[in-house]
CSV table of C-alpha atoms in Angstrom, one decimal:
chain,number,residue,atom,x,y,z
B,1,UNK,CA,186.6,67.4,34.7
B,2,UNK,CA,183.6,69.5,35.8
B,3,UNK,CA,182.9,69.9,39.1
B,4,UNK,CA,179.5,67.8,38.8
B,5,UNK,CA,181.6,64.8,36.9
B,6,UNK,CA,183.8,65.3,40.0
B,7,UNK,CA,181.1,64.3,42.3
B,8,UNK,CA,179.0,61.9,40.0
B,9,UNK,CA,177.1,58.9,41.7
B,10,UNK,CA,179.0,55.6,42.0
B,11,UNK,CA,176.3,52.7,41.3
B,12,UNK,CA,177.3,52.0,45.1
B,13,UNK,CA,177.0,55.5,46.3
B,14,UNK,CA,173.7,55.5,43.9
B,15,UNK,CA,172.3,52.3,46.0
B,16,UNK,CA,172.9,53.7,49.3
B,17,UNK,CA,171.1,57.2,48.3
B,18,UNK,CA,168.3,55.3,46.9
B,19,UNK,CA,167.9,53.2,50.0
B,20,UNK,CA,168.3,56.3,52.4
B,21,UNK,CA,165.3,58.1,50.8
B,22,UNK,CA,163.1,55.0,50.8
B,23,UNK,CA,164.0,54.2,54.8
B,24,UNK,CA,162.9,58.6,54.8
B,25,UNK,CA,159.9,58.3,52.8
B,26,UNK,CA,158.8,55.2,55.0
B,27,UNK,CA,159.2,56.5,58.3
B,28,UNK,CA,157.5,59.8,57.4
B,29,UNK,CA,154.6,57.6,55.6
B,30,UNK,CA,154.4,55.8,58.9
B,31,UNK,CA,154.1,58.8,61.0
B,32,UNK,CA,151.4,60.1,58.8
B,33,UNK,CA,149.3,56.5,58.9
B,34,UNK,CA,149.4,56.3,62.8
B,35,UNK,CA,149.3,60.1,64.0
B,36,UNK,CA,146.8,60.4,61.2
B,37,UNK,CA,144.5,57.4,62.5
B,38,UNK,CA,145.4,58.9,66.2
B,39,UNK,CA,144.1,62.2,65.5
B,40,UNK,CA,141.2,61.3,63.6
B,41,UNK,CA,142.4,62.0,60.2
B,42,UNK,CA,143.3,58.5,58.9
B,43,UNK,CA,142.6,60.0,55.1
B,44,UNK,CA,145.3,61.9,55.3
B,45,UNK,CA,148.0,59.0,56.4
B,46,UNK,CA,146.7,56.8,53.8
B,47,UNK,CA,146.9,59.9,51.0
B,48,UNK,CA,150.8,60.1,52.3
B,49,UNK,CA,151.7,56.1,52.2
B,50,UNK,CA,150.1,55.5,48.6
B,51,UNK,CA,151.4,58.7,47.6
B,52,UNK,CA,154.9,57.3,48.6
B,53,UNK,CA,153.8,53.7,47.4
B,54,UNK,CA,153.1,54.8,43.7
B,55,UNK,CA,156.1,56.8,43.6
B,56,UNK,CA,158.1,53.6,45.1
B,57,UNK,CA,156.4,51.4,42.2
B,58,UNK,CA,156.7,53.9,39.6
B,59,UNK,CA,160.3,54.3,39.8
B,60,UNK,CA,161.7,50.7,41.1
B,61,UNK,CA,163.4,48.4,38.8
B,62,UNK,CA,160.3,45.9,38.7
B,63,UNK,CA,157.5,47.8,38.8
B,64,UNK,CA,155.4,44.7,38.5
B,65,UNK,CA,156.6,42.8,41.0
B,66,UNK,CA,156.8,45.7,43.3
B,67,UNK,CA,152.8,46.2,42.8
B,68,UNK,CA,152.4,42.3,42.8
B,69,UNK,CA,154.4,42.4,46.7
B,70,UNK,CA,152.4,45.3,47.7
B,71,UNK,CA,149.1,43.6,46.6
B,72,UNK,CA,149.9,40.3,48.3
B,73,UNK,CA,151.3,42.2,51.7
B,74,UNK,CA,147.3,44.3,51.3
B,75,UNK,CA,146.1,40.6,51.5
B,76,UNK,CA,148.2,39.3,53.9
B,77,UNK,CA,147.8,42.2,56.4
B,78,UNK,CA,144.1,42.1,55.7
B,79,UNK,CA,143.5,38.8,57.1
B,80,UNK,CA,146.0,39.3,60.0
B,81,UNK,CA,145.0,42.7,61.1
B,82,UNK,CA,141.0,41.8,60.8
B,83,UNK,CA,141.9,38.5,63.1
B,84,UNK,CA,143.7,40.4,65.5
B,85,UNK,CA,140.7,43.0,65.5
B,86,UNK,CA,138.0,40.0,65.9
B,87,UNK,CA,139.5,38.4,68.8
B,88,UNK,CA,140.1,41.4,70.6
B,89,UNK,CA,143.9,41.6,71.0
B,90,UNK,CA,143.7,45.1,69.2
B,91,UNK,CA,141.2,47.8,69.2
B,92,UNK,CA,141.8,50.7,67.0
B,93,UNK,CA,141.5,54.5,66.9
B,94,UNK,CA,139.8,54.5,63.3
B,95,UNK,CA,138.2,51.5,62.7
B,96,UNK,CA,136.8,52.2,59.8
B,97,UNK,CA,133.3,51.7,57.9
B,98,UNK,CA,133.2,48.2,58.7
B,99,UNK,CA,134.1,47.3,62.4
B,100,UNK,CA,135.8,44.3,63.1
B,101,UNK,CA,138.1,44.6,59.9
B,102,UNK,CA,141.4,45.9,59.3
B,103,UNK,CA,141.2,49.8,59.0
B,104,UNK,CA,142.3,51.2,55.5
B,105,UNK,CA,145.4,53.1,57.3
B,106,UNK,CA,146.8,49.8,58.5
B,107,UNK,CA,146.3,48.7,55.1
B,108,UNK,CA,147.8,51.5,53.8
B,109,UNK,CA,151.2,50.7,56.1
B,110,UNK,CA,151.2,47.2,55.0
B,111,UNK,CA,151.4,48.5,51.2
B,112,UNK,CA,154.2,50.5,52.6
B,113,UNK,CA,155.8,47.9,53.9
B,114,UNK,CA,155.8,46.2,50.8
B,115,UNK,CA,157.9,48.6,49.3
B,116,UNK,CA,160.4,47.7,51.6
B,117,UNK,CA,161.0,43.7,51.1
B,118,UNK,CA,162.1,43.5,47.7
B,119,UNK,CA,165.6,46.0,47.5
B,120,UNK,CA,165.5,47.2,51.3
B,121,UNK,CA,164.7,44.3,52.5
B,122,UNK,CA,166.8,42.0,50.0
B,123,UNK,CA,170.0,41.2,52.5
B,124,UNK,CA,167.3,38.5,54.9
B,125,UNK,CA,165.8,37.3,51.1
B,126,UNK,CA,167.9,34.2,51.9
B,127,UNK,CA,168.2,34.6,55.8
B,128,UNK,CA,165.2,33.7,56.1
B,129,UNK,CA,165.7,32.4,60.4
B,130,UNK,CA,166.9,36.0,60.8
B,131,UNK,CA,164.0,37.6,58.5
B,132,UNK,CA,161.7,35.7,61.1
B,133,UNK,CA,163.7,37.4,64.4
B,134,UNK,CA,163.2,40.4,62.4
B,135,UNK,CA,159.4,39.9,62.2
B,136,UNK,CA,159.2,38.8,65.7
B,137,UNK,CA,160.6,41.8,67.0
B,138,UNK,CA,159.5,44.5,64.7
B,139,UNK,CA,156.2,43.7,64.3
B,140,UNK,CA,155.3,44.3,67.8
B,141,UNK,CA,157.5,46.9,68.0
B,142,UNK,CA,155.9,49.2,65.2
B,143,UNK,CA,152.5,47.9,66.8
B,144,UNK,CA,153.5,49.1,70.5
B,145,UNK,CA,155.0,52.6,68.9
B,146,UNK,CA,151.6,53.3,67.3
B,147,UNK,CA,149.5,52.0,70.5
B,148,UNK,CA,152.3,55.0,72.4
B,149,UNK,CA,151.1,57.5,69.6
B,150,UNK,CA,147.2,57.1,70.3
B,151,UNK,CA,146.5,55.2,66.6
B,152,UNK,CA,145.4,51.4,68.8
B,153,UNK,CA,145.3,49.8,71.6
B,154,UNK,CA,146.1,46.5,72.4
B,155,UNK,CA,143.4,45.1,74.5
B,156,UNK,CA,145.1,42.2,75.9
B,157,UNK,CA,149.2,43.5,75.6
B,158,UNK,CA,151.0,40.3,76.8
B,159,UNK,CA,148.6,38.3,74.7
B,160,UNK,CA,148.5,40.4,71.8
B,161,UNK,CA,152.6,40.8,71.6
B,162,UNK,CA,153.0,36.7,71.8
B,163,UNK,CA,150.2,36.3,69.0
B,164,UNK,CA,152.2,40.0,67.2
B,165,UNK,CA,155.6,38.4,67.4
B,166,UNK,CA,154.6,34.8,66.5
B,167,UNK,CA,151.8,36.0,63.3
B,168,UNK,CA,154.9,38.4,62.2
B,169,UNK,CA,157.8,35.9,62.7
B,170,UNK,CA,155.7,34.2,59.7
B,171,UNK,CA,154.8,36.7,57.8
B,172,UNK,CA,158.2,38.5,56.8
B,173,UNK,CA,159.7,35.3,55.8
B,174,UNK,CA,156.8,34.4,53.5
B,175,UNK,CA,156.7,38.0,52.1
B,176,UNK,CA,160.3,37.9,51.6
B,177,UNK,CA,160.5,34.5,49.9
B,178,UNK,CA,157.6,35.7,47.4
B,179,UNK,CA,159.7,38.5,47.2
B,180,UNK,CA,162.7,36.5,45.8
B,181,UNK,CA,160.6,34.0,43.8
B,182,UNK,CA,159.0,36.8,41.9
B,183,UNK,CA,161.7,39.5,41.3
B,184,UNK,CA,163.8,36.0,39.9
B,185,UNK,CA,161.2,35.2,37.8
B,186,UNK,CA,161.2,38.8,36.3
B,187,UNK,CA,164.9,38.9,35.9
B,188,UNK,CA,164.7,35.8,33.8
B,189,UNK,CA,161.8,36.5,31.4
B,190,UNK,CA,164.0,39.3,30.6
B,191,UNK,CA,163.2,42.5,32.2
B,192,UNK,CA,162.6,45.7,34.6
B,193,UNK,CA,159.6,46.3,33.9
């Protein structure tokens, strides 16, 4: 036995690789979104997440469904982020060409959170109480850490982390169960891609 057949991946050891570069490639996507908006280059955080995002798609199991969750998270953080923005509870450092709406960097870490609900994510697909704790606490967690890095600001904080917690304790379940639905639905119409 060579010494590369010696150390070849396990499917396991293949798994956990695969899911350490994507938690990497996330959190360094993030940092570019946020410092990016907080340093007025949001151009360049966005070029970094959809970099990452294509390469995710590109190279998952279900491409399809992987773009399909990425679209539907756009959507879904559209609406949320633009409500948030028009009653005031959050105020950001790069709006964007059209105030009042969700700025394309925030979009662009909603794709990248995308990436994450379908294989990262797929332990809370059917824990669904927990994936709404998860939410509840994460949401306004990420939102507070990019306030602290200069991207937002939340203009009313106790106000804005209730309505954070509550809009994301919703969210991550839905995401996840379209998550399931769709990735099924794949697997039994017969394939990866």
């Amino acid at each position: 036995m060579t010494a590369l057949g010696a150390h070849a991946l396990t499917p396991r050891r293949a798994r956990v690789l695969g899911l350490a570069a994507t938690f990497v490639a996330f959190e360094l996507a993030w940092f570019a979104c946020v410092l990016g908006a907080a340093r007025g280059w949001p151009w360049a955080g966005v070029a970094v997440a959809l970099g990452v995002v294509a390469l995710f798609v590109a190279l998952g199991s279900r491409p399809a469904v992987d773009a399909a969750l990425v679209a539907a998270a756009v959507v879904t953080g559209f609406i949320w982020d633009s409500t948030m923005a028009q009653l005031g509870w959050i105020e950001y450092a790069q709006p964007g060409p059209l105030p009042g709406l969700a700025p394309v960097w925030i979009l662009a870490l909603w794709a990248l959170f995308a990436i994450a609900l379908r294989e990262p994510l797929r332990w809370l697909h059917t824990r669904l109480p927990l994936a709404a704790l998860f939410g509840a606490l994460g949401g306004p967690l990420s939102y507070a850490a990019a306030e602290r890095l200069g991207a937002l600001r939340l203009a009313e904080p106790q106000g804005a982390v209730v309505a954070l917690a509550l809009g994301w304790a919703a969210i991550v379940p839905l995401l996840l169960v379209l998550a399931r639905r769709w990735d099924a639905r794949a697997a039994v119409s017969g394939g990866a891609r």
